[in-house]
Short mmCIF file of C-alpha atoms in Angstrom, two decimals:
data_model
loop_
_atom_site.label_atom_id
_atom_site.label_comp_id
_atom_site.label_asym_id
_atom_site.label_seq_id
_atom_site.Cartn_x
_atom_site.Cartn_y
_atom_site.Cartn_z
CA MET E 1 0.00 0.00 0.00
CA ILE E 2 2.72 2.44 1.03
CA ARG E 3 4.85 1.40 -1.93
CA SER E 4 1.96 2.06 -4.32
CA LEU E 5 1.41 5.48 -2.79
CA ILE E 6 5.08 6.31 -3.24
CA VAL E 7 4.92 5.23 -6.88
CA LEU E 8 1.82 7.32 -7.50
CA MET E 9 3.39 10.34 -5.84
CA GLY E 10 6.51 9.84 -7.89
CA LEU E 11 4.61 9.58 -11.16
CA ALA E 12 2.49 12.59 -10.30
CA SER E 13 5.52 14.67 -9.45
CA CYS E 14 7.40 13.68 -12.61
CA SER E 15 4.72 14.60 -15.13
CA PHE E 16 7.16 17.17 -16.57
CA ALA E 17 10.25 15.79 -14.92
CA GLU E 18 12.32 15.22 -18.04
CA VAL E 19 12.89 17.80 -20.73
CA ILE E 20 14.65 18.07 -24.06
CA VAL E 21 16.33 21.36 -24.89
CA SER E 22 16.98 21.84 -28.61
CA LEU E 23 19.03 24.49 -30.36
CA ARG E 24 19.13 25.27 -34.07
CA ALA E 25 21.14 27.93 -35.87
CA PHE E 26 20.57 29.16 -39.42
CA GLU E 27 22.95 31.23 -41.48
CA LEU E 28 21.19 33.87 -43.54
CA SER E 29 21.75 37.23 -45.12
CA ARG E 30 21.85 40.47 -43.16
CA ASP E 31 18.57 41.66 -44.70
CA LEU E 32 16.79 38.48 -43.70
CA ALA E 33 18.21 38.76 -40.19
CA GLY E 34 16.68 42.23 -39.97
CA THR E 35 13.32 40.77 -40.96
CA LEU E 36 13.56 38.18 -38.19
CA THR E 37 14.25 40.90 -35.66
CA GLN E 38 11.14 42.82 -36.67
CA THR E 39 8.87 39.76 -36.45
CA PRO E 40 10.37 37.51 -33.78
CA GLU E 41 7.15 35.51 -33.28
CA LYS E 42 7.29 34.35 -36.91
CA ALA E 43 11.06 34.19 -37.13
CA TYR E 44 11.29 30.39 -37.12
CA ASP E 45 8.78 29.97 -39.95
CA ILE E 46 10.54 32.66 -41.97
CA ALA E 47 13.89 30.93 -41.45
CA LEU E 48 12.48 27.54 -42.50
CA GLN E 49 10.97 29.12 -45.60
CA ALA E 50 14.34 30.68 -46.40
CA ILE E 51 15.98 27.26 -46.12
CA LYS E 52 13.46 25.75 -48.53
CA GLN E 53 14.20 28.58 -50.96
CA GLN E 54 17.94 28.02 -50.44
CA GLN E 55 18.39 31.52 -49.03
CA ALA E 56 19.61 30.14 -45.72
CA ARG E 57 21.37 27.05 -44.41
CA GLU E 58 21.44 25.23 -41.11
CA VAL E 59 24.83 25.53 -39.41
CA GLU E 60 24.15 24.11 -35.95
CA THR E 61 21.87 21.48 -34.43
CA LEU E 62 22.33 20.53 -30.79
CA LEU E 63 20.15 18.81 -28.25
CA VAL E 64 20.35 17.79 -24.60
CA ALA E 65 17.95 15.75 -22.49
CA ALA E 66 17.94 15.95 -18.73
CA HIS E 67 15.93 16.17 -15.56
CA GLU E 68 14.06 19.41 -15.01
CA THR E 69 15.82 21.96 -12.74
CA PHE E 70 19.14 20.15 -13.26
CA PHE E 71 21.99 21.50 -15.32
CA VAL E 72 22.98 19.38 -18.29
CA GLN E 73 26.18 19.88 -20.22
CA SER E 74 27.25 18.50 -23.57
CA GLU E 75 30.63 19.24 -25.08
CA SER E 76 32.35 18.21 -28.29
CA PHE E 77 35.68 19.84 -28.93
CA VAL E 78 39.27 19.41 -30.07
CA GLU E 79 42.15 20.28 -27.81
CA LEU E 80 44.58 22.32 -29.84
CA ILE E 81 48.02 22.75 -28.25
CA TYR E 82 49.99 25.64 -29.69
CA PRO E 83 53.20 27.43 -28.64
CA THR E 84 53.05 30.63 -26.64
CA ASP E 85 56.73 31.20 -25.90
CA PHE E 86 59.65 30.80 -28.27
CA VAL E 87 63.27 31.85 -28.69
CA ALA E 88 65.74 31.95 -31.56
CA ASP E 89 68.04 28.97 -31.68
CA GLU E 90 71.68 29.29 -30.72
CA LEU E 91 72.68 27.58 -33.93
CA PRO E 92 71.58 28.01 -37.51
CA GLU E 93 69.61 25.26 -39.13
CA THR E 94 71.78 22.48 -40.46
CA LYS E 95 69.22 20.13 -41.92
CA ARG E 96 67.37 22.48 -44.22
CA GLU E 97 66.79 20.83 -47.58
CA LYS E 98 66.79 24.04 -49.57
CA ALA E 99 67.79 27.63 -48.92
CA PRO E 100 65.13 29.90 -47.42
CA GLU E 101 63.40 32.19 -49.87
CA ASN E 102 64.08 35.29 -47.81
CA PRO E 103 66.99 34.61 -45.47
CA SER E 104 67.16 38.19 -44.19
CA ILE E 105 63.94 37.84 -42.18
CA SER E 106 64.57 34.33 -40.93
CA PRO E 107 68.18 34.22 -39.83
CA ARG E 108 67.71 31.48 -37.28
CA PRO E 109 65.20 28.75 -36.60
CA LEU E 110 62.92 29.00 -33.60
CA SER E 111 62.72 26.88 -30.50
CA TYR E 112 59.39 26.58 -28.75
CA LEU E 113 59.52 26.69 -24.98
CA ASP E 114 55.96 26.82 -23.70
CA PHE E 115 52.57 25.69 -24.94
CA ILE E 116 48.93 26.23 -24.06
CA VAL E 117 45.86 24.03 -24.51
CA PHE E 118 42.84 25.61 -26.17
CA SER E 119 39.50 23.90 -26.73
CA VAL E 120 38.06 24.36 -30.20
CA GLY E 121 34.48 23.16 -30.52
CA THR E 122 31.02 23.54 -29.09
CA LYS E 123 29.51 23.49 -25.62
CA LEU E 124 25.86 23.55 -24.65
CA GLN E 125 24.76 23.88 -21.04
CA ALA E 126 21.12 24.24 -20.08
CA LYS E 127 18.69 24.08 -17.19
CA ALA E 128 14.95 24.17 -17.76
CA THR E 129 12.51 24.84 -14.94
CA LEU E 130 8.76 24.49 -15.31
CA ALA E 131 6.97 27.80 -14.82
CA LYS E 132 3.28 28.69 -14.88
CA HIS E 133 0.96 28.23 -17.88
CA ASN E 134 3.11 25.59 -19.61
CA HIS E 135 6.13 27.84 -19.83
CA PHE E 136 9.72 26.96 -19.03
CA LEU E 137 12.36 29.18 -17.50
CA LEU E 138 15.39 28.31 -19.58
CA ASP E 139 18.93 29.02 -18.43
CA ILE E 140 21.07 28.33 -21.48
CA GLU E 141 24.70 28.83 -22.38
CA TYR E 142 26.05 28.04 -25.81
CA SER E 143 29.57 28.64 -27.03
CA ARG E 144 31.31 27.79 -30.23
CA VAL E 145 35.01 28.38 -30.88
CA THR E 146 36.51 27.74 -34.29
CA LEU E 147 40.03 28.03 -35.63
CA HIS E 148 39.86 30.97 -38.02
CA ARG E 149 43.37 30.83 -39.47
CA TRP E 150 47.09 30.61 -38.69
CA LYS E 151 48.76 34.00 -38.79
CA THR E 152 52.42 33.83 -39.77
CA PHE E 153 54.90 36.42 -38.54
CA PRO E 154 58.14 37.47 -40.30
CA ASN E 155 60.23 35.27 -38.03
CA GLN E 156 58.30 32.23 -39.30
CA HIS E 157 56.40 31.91 -36.06
CA ALA E 158 52.71 31.22 -36.52
CA ASN E 159 49.92 31.95 -34.07
CA PRO E 160 46.37 30.64 -34.32
CA GLU E 161 43.46 33.04 -34.57
CA PHE E 162 40.23 31.80 -33.04
CA GLN E 163 36.70 32.91 -33.75
CA GLY E 164 34.20 32.70 -30.93
CA CYS E 165 30.43 32.85 -30.74
CA THR E 166 28.61 32.71 -27.42
CA MET E 167 25.03 32.96 -26.20
CA ASN E 168 24.39 33.08 -22.47
CA THR E 169 20.91 34.00 -21.35
CA LYS E 170 17.87 33.24 -19.19
CA ILE E 171 14.49 33.38 -20.83
CA THR E 172 10.93 32.18 -20.25
CA ILE E 173 9.51 30.43 -23.29
CA PRO E 174 6.34 28.43 -24.00
CA GLN E 175 6.84 24.69 -24.23
CA SER E 176 7.31 23.01 -27.62
CA THR E 177 7.74 26.35 -29.39
CA TRP E 178 10.79 27.59 -31.22
CA GLN E 179 11.99 30.83 -29.68
CA PHE E 180 14.12 33.34 -31.58
CA MET E 181 17.27 34.12 -29.57
CA GLY E 182 18.88 36.78 -31.76
CA PHE E 183 21.74 36.49 -34.19
CA ARG E 184 25.52 36.67 -34.23
CA ASP E 185 28.19 37.01 -36.91
CA THR E 186 28.85 33.88 -38.89
CA TRP E 187 31.86 31.68 -38.15
CA ARG E 188 32.14 30.17 -41.61
CA ALA E 189 34.99 31.57 -43.65
CA GLU E 190 33.34 30.70 -46.97
CA SER E 191 30.16 32.63 -46.15
CA PRO E 192 29.34 35.92 -47.87
CA VAL E 193 30.32 39.14 -46.14
CA GLY E 194 27.73 40.29 -43.62
CA ALA E 195 26.06 36.91 -43.19
CA LYS E 196 24.47 36.31 -39.80
CA VAL E 197 23.61 33.25 -37.76
CA ALA E 198 20.16 33.25 -36.13
CA PHE E 199 19.62 31.07 -33.05
CA PHE E 200 16.43 29.30 -32.01
CA VAL E 201 15.81 27.25 -28.86
CA ARG E 202 12.96 25.02 -27.76
CA VAL E 203 12.00 23.02 -24.66
CA ASP E 204 9.91 19.86 -24.91
CA PRO E 205 8.68 17.87 -21.94
CA LEU E 206 9.21 14.12 -22.03
CA ASN E 207 6.89 11.42 -20.60
CA MET Y 1 17.32 14.88 67.33
CA ASN Y 2 21.08 14.50 66.68
CA LYS Y 3 20.91 10.79 65.79
CA SER Y 4 18.42 11.16 63.08
CA PRO Y 5 20.82 12.31 60.28
CA GLU Y 6 23.27 9.38 60.67
CA PRO Y 7 21.03 6.65 59.26
CA ILE Y 8 20.21 8.93 56.31
CA VAL Y 9 23.90 9.53 55.63
CA LEU Y 10 24.66 5.84 55.97
CA CYS Y 11 21.77 5.02 53.78
CA GLY Y 12 22.98 7.64 51.25
CA MET Y 13 26.51 6.23 51.26
CA LYS Y 14 25.14 2.75 50.74
CA SER Y 15 22.93 3.86 47.89
CA TYR Y 16 25.86 5.74 46.32
CA PHE Y 17 27.98 2.60 46.57
CA TYR Y 18 25.34 0.40 45.00
CA LEU Y 19 24.67 3.00 42.28
CA THR Y 20 28.36 3.26 41.42
CA ALA Y 21 28.72 -0.51 41.24
CA LEU Y 22 25.68 -0.72 39.01
CA LEU Y 23 27.02 1.95 36.66
CA LEU Y 24 30.39 0.20 36.44
CA CYS Y 25 28.71 -3.06 35.57
CA CYS Y 26 26.56 -1.36 32.94
CA SER Y 27 29.49 0.47 31.37
CA HIS Y 28 31.53 -2.74 31.26
CA ALA Y 29 28.61 -4.54 29.68
CA GLN Y 30 28.27 -1.76 27.08
CA GLU Y 31 31.98 -1.88 26.25
CA SER Y 32 31.91 -5.64 25.87
CA THR Y 33 28.95 -5.55 23.46
CA ALA Y 34 30.02 -2.48 21.44
CA ASP Y 35 32.68 -4.21 19.35
CA PRO Y 36 32.78 -7.93 20.08
CA PHE Y 37 35.32 -8.60 17.29
CA ALA Y 38 37.70 -5.79 18.12
CA GLU Y 39 40.23 -8.03 19.88
CA GLN Y 40 39.77 -10.89 17.46
CA ALA Y 41 40.32 -8.76 14.37
CA PRO Y 42 42.73 -5.97 15.21
CA ASN Y 43 43.57 -5.29 11.56
CA ALA Y 44 39.98 -4.89 10.47
CA ASN Y 45 39.14 -1.89 8.27
CA THR Y 46 37.67 0.82 10.48
CA THR Y 47 36.72 3.28 7.71
CA ASN Y 48 33.11 4.09 6.94
CA GLU Y 49 32.31 1.63 4.19
CA VAL Y 50 29.08 1.96 2.24
CA SER Y 51 27.32 -1.36 2.54
CA VAL Y 52 25.18 -2.39 -0.41
CA PRO Y 53 22.21 -4.55 0.55
CA PHE Y 54 22.23 -7.98 -1.00
CA ASP Y 55 18.68 -7.56 -2.24
CA SER Y 56 19.33 -4.43 -4.38
CA ASP Y 57 18.44 -4.64 -8.06
CA THR Y 58 21.03 -4.88 -10.79
CA ILE Y 59 20.90 -2.08 -13.37
CA ILE Y 60 22.48 -2.51 -16.79
CA GLN Y 61 22.96 0.66 -18.80
CA SER Y 62 24.30 0.92 -22.31
CA LEU Y 63 25.25 3.96 -24.33
CA GLU Y 64 25.25 4.10 -28.12
CA TYR Y 65 26.98 6.75 -30.20
CA ILE Y 66 25.54 6.74 -33.72
CA LYS Y 67 27.11 8.87 -36.42
CA LEU Y 68 25.00 10.08 -39.34
CA PRO Y 69 24.72 13.02 -41.74
CA VAL Y 70 23.26 16.30 -40.50
CA SER Y 71 20.54 16.22 -43.15
CA ASP Y 72 19.20 12.95 -41.74
CA VAL Y 73 19.33 14.33 -38.18
CA THR Y 74 17.21 17.37 -39.02
CA ARG Y 75 14.84 15.30 -41.15
CA LEU Y 76 14.19 12.75 -38.41
CA LEU Y 77 14.05 15.11 -35.46
CA PHE Y 78 12.22 18.10 -36.86
CA ASP Y 79 10.61 17.22 -40.20
CA GLU Y 80 9.28 13.82 -39.09
CA ASN Y 81 8.84 15.16 -35.54
CA LEU Y 82 10.55 12.30 -33.70
CA LEU Y 83 12.03 14.64 -31.11
CA GLY Y 84 9.95 13.26 -28.22
CA ASP Y 85 9.76 9.65 -29.37
CA SER Y 86 13.17 8.06 -29.02
CA VAL Y 87 11.84 4.55 -29.71
CA LYS Y 88 10.71 5.42 -33.24
CA LEU Y 89 13.83 7.51 -33.73
CA ARG Y 90 16.04 4.56 -32.81
CA GLU Y 91 14.10 2.28 -35.18
CA SER Y 92 14.64 4.79 -37.98
CA LEU Y 93 18.33 4.85 -37.18
CA THR Y 94 18.44 1.06 -37.36
CA LYS Y 95 17.17 1.28 -40.94
CA LEU Y 96 19.79 3.92 -41.75
CA ILE Y 97 22.52 1.70 -40.28
CA GLN Y 98 21.33 -1.24 -42.38
CA GLU Y 99 21.36 1.00 -45.46
CA GLY Y 100 24.90 2.11 -44.69
CA LYS Y 101 23.95 5.77 -44.16
CA ALA Y 102 24.79 5.69 -40.45
CA HIS Y 103 27.11 3.66 -38.27
CA THR Y 104 27.76 3.01 -34.61
CA HIS Y 105 30.64 5.22 -33.55
CA GLU Y 106 31.06 3.89 -29.99
CA MET Y 107 29.32 1.72 -27.38
CA MET Y 108 29.68 1.59 -23.62
CA CYS Y 109 27.95 -0.50 -20.99
CA ASN Y 110 27.89 -0.58 -17.19
CA ALA Y 111 26.25 -3.07 -14.86
CA GLY Y 112 25.99 -2.89 -11.10
CA SER Y 113 23.80 -2.63 -8.05
CA ALA Y 114 21.28 0.18 -7.76
CA GLY Y 115 22.49 3.12 -5.75
CA THR Y 116 26.18 2.53 -6.26
CA THR Y 117 28.59 4.54 -8.37
CA LEU Y 118 29.88 2.53 -11.32
CA THR Y 119 32.94 3.49 -13.29
CA SER Y 120 34.39 1.76 -16.31
CA ASP Y 121 37.39 2.90 -18.32
CA ALA Y 122 39.05 1.59 -21.44
CA THR Y 123 41.97 3.91 -21.99
CA ILE Y 124 45.55 4.07 -23.13
CA GLU Y 125 47.81 6.35 -21.16
CA MET Y 126 49.49 8.43 -23.80
CA ILE Y 127 52.53 10.40 -22.65
CA TYR Y 128 53.45 13.40 -24.76
CA PRO Y 129 56.04 16.18 -24.30
CA THR Y 130 54.91 19.55 -23.04
CA GLU Y 131 58.24 21.38 -23.02
CA TYR Y 132 61.24 21.37 -25.34
CA GLU Y 133 64.79 22.52 -24.80
CA PRO Y 134 66.30 24.37 -27.78
CA SER Y 135 69.28 23.07 -29.74
CA ARG Y 136 72.69 23.57 -28.18
CA LEU Y 137 76.35 22.93 -28.93
CA LEU Y 138 77.69 19.80 -27.30
CA GLN Y 139 80.44 20.31 -24.73
CA THR Y 140 82.49 17.23 -25.62
CA VAL Y 141 82.58 15.02 -28.66
CA GLN Y 142 84.13 11.59 -28.88
CA MET Y 143 85.96 11.43 -32.21
CA PRO Y 144 87.94 8.54 -33.73
CA GLN Y 145 91.70 8.87 -33.44
CA ASN Y 146 92.32 8.54 -37.17
CA THR Y 147 89.82 11.22 -38.15
CA LYS Y 148 90.98 13.41 -41.01
CA PHE Y 149 89.44 16.87 -41.23
CA GLY Y 150 88.67 16.80 -44.91
CA LYS Y 151 85.49 16.00 -46.76
CA GLU Y 152 84.09 14.43 -43.65
CA TRP Y 153 84.04 17.78 -41.87
CA GLN Y 154 80.48 18.59 -42.97
CA LYS Y 155 79.22 15.33 -41.54
CA LEU Y 156 81.16 15.70 -38.32
CA ILE Y 157 79.97 19.24 -37.60
CA SER Y 158 76.38 18.12 -37.65
CA HIS Y 159 77.08 15.91 -34.65
CA LEU Y 160 78.18 18.92 -32.60
CA GLN Y 161 74.61 20.16 -32.40
CA SER Y 162 72.07 18.51 -30.17
CA GLY Y 163 68.56 18.36 -31.54
CA VAL Y 164 65.48 19.73 -29.89
CA THR Y 165 65.10 17.86 -26.61
CA ALA Y 166 61.81 17.14 -24.92
CA SER Y 167 62.23 18.07 -21.25
CA ALA Y 168 58.78 17.64 -19.66
CA PHE Y 169 55.95 15.23 -20.27
CA GLU Y 170 52.33 14.79 -19.38
CA PRO Y 171 50.09 11.71 -19.47
CA ARG Y 172 46.63 11.74 -21.05
CA ASN Y 173 44.10 8.92 -20.99
CA VAL Y 174 42.91 8.21 -24.52
CA GLY Y 175 39.80 6.06 -24.79
CA ASN Y 176 36.39 6.10 -23.20
CA SER Y 177 35.10 6.28 -19.65
CA PHE Y 178 31.58 5.87 -18.32
CA GLU Y 179 30.53 6.83 -14.81
CA THR Y 180 26.96 6.35 -13.64
CA LYS Y 181 24.89 6.14 -10.48
CA SER Y 182 21.35 4.86 -10.90
CA THR Y 183 18.29 3.95 -8.89
CA THR Y 184 14.88 2.54 -9.78
CA ASN Y 185 11.39 3.23 -8.60
CA ALA Y 186 9.33 0.63 -6.73
CA ASP Y 187 7.81 -1.16 -9.73
CA ARG Y 188 11.06 -0.90 -11.73
CA SER Y 189 9.50 0.98 -14.61
CA TYR Y 190 11.87 3.96 -14.45
CA VAL Y 191 15.57 4.37 -13.85
CA GLN Y 192 16.96 7.63 -12.57
CA SER Y 193 20.59 8.07 -13.51
CA ARG Y 194 23.42 10.47 -13.05
CA LEU Y 195 25.64 10.02 -16.09
CA ALA Y 196 29.08 11.23 -17.10
CA PRO Y 197 30.41 9.50 -20.23
CA GLU Y 198 33.50 10.78 -22.00
CA ILE Y 199 35.32 9.77 -25.17
CA VAL Y 200 38.84 11.00 -25.91
CA HIS Y 201 40.46 10.19 -29.25
CA HIS Y 202 43.92 11.01 -30.53
CA GLU Y 203 43.28 12.57 -33.94
CA GLY Y 204 46.84 13.34 -35.00
CA TRP Y 205 49.71 15.74 -34.47
CA SER Y 206 50.31 19.44 -35.02
CA TYR Y 207 53.90 20.24 -36.00
CA TYR Y 208 55.89 23.35 -35.15
CA GLY Y 209 59.31 24.51 -36.27
CA LYS Y 210 61.45 23.25 -39.10
CA GLU Y 211 63.96 21.09 -37.35
CA VAL Y 212 63.46 17.48 -38.27
CA ASP Y 213 64.21 14.30 -36.41
CA HIS Y 214 65.82 11.10 -37.67
CA GLU Y 215 62.54 10.15 -39.38
CA GLY Y 216 62.39 13.41 -41.29
CA LYS Y 217 59.43 14.76 -39.31
CA PRO Y 218 59.45 18.05 -37.39
CA SER Y 219 60.90 17.56 -33.94
CA VAL Y 220 58.41 19.75 -32.09
CA ARG Y 221 54.99 18.16 -32.23
CA MET Y 222 51.86 18.29 -30.13
CA PRO Y 223 48.98 15.81 -30.08
CA ILE Y 224 45.44 16.74 -31.12
CA PHE Y 225 42.76 15.23 -28.88
CA SER Y 226 39.05 15.22 -29.60
CA VAL Y 227 36.71 15.07 -26.62
CA LEU Y 228 33.01 14.18 -26.44
CA ARG Y 229 31.62 14.79 -22.96
CA TYR Y 230 28.14 14.74 -21.46
CA SER Y 231 26.94 15.03 -17.88
CA ALA Y 232 23.35 15.08 -16.68
CA THR Y 233 20.75 13.63 -14.38
CA ILE Y 234 17.86 11.99 -16.20
CA THR Y 235 15.00 9.55 -15.64
CA THR Y 236 14.31 7.08 -18.44
CA SER Y 237 11.89 4.23 -19.03
CA VAL Y 238 13.27 0.74 -18.55
CA SER Y 239 14.27 -1.12 -21.75
CA LYS Y 240 13.44 1.87 -23.98
CA PRO Y 241 16.09 3.91 -25.74
CA GLN Y 242 16.30 7.58 -24.86
CA LEU Y 243 18.08 10.23 -26.90
CA LEU Y 244 20.44 12.06 -24.57
CA THR Y 245 22.33 14.55 -26.68
CA ILE Y 246 23.76 15.42 -30.08
CA HIS Y 247 27.49 15.84 -30.42
CA ASN Y 248 29.46 17.51 -33.17
CA CYS Y 249 31.93 15.36 -35.08
CA VAL Y 250 35.63 15.81 -35.64
CA ASP Y 251 37.21 15.02 -39.00
CA GLU Y 252 40.58 13.41 -39.71
CA LYS Y 253 42.40 16.77 -39.60
CA GLY Y 254 41.19 17.52 -36.08
CA ALA Y 255 38.61 20.12 -37.10
CA LEU Y 256 34.85 20.13 -36.52
CA ASP Y 257 33.00 18.27 -39.24
CA PRO Y 258 29.85 20.28 -40.08
CA SER Y 259 28.39 17.51 -42.25
CA HIS Y 260 27.90 14.84 -39.58
CA LYS Y 261 26.48 14.54 -36.07
CA ILE Y 262 26.65 11.93 -33.33
CA LEU Y 263 23.42 10.96 -31.54
CA VAL Y 264 23.81 9.45 -28.07
CA PHE Y 265 21.22 6.96 -26.81
CA LEU Y 266 20.82 5.48 -23.34
CA ARG Y 267 19.05 2.21 -22.64
CA SER Y 268 18.56 0.84 -19.12
CA ARG Y 269 17.54 -2.61 -17.96
CA VAL Y 270 16.74 -3.82 -14.45
CA ILE Y 271 17.35 -7.33 -13.16
CA PRO Y 272 15.49 -7.76 -9.85
CA THR Y 273 16.94 -10.06 -7.26
CA GLU Y 274 14.95 -12.96 -5.83
CA LYS Y 275 14.55 -11.24 -2.50
CA SER Y 276 13.39 -7.93 -3.96
CA LYS Y 277 10.78 -9.41 -6.30
#
């Protein structure tokens, strides 16, 4: 009897216990991004229509499932280790196969002394809490770091240049509805100048 | 009048004596029953061990990492609206795997008693250098006695220089690890889990500098690791797959692959013991 009561109480309390937080990002033109800003309630439909007309493309799709009111974190990244401290060698290079093209700017090879680890990839952290009238209070943090390029200096040392995109916010959204979260600059090098990335999030209850 | 207090005092002394004797007996009895095996097992472990009851259920949890194109992910999740139905989603993925459009990237499984923390690792400890000493002139060189400083001079001078020397190292576990702590409800229809799986792969090397080693490769090199990590608390139905998260993929060059995604599924099973049935 007591065990049955506990089960019933547990089932009643977990009617919205598990949630799925989804995130989608679409790359589109600057003009289209302006349209989304003016009509945020229809932004998702406009973005989907733009994808069908090949005026936009999906650049990010992430999802996490977890217990309500608990933080969930999902990461997928590459650890890039690159030098941060270097000195000129005491000796000239002896094993060079061919002569340097411009020996005046690279008199000596470099020795790397110190390195740093940098995570390049994506991270999604979220916590959804059930609010009144089938709304969820969503605490979401999304970050994406990409390697933009390697910048080479005259002494043949090269440093990486990273491109970051973050979204960290708290917002109350209706359940099972895509919510426009604004846009950022694109991280794709091959994209046209001025392209933007529009973010949408959604919370769905499980069970 | 003066004799009256003496019997009371005597009586009080007697009662004090009997009370003290009684307390001594009680305390001795308590000491003897507190740890009856203390003298018999002096080397017994006295730390606070968590005892698992013998009648606790066994929970088996498996994780599947399925890799497939992004177009199929968006089609299944959003166009066909399988976001909240992981059972149908997993069946659709089975068809894609049979058609060769998706494949299982990784699998992990843990089994243990309910309420205990389970950890399983399958890793290789990879040791890589984190610091390098620059090239230097050698202080002494052992040369043959009959050496003639002629045409061989160019070859001999190269031995005067030490190459780049790795001077500090760091270990890194490459492989997968799966930590979980799970419990069930009374009728064993749900499993609540706290999960922390992690996959670390060695994708390759990044090279720096132009000095080469005896194999002709640059001497200064650093490993590229890819990491897939997820941590959450979630309640799932027993024996049904549940989509946990979507990971981004990493290509062969160590960069994010925008064309593929990895879907992570959890499936839990409960084996009740005879006593708990």
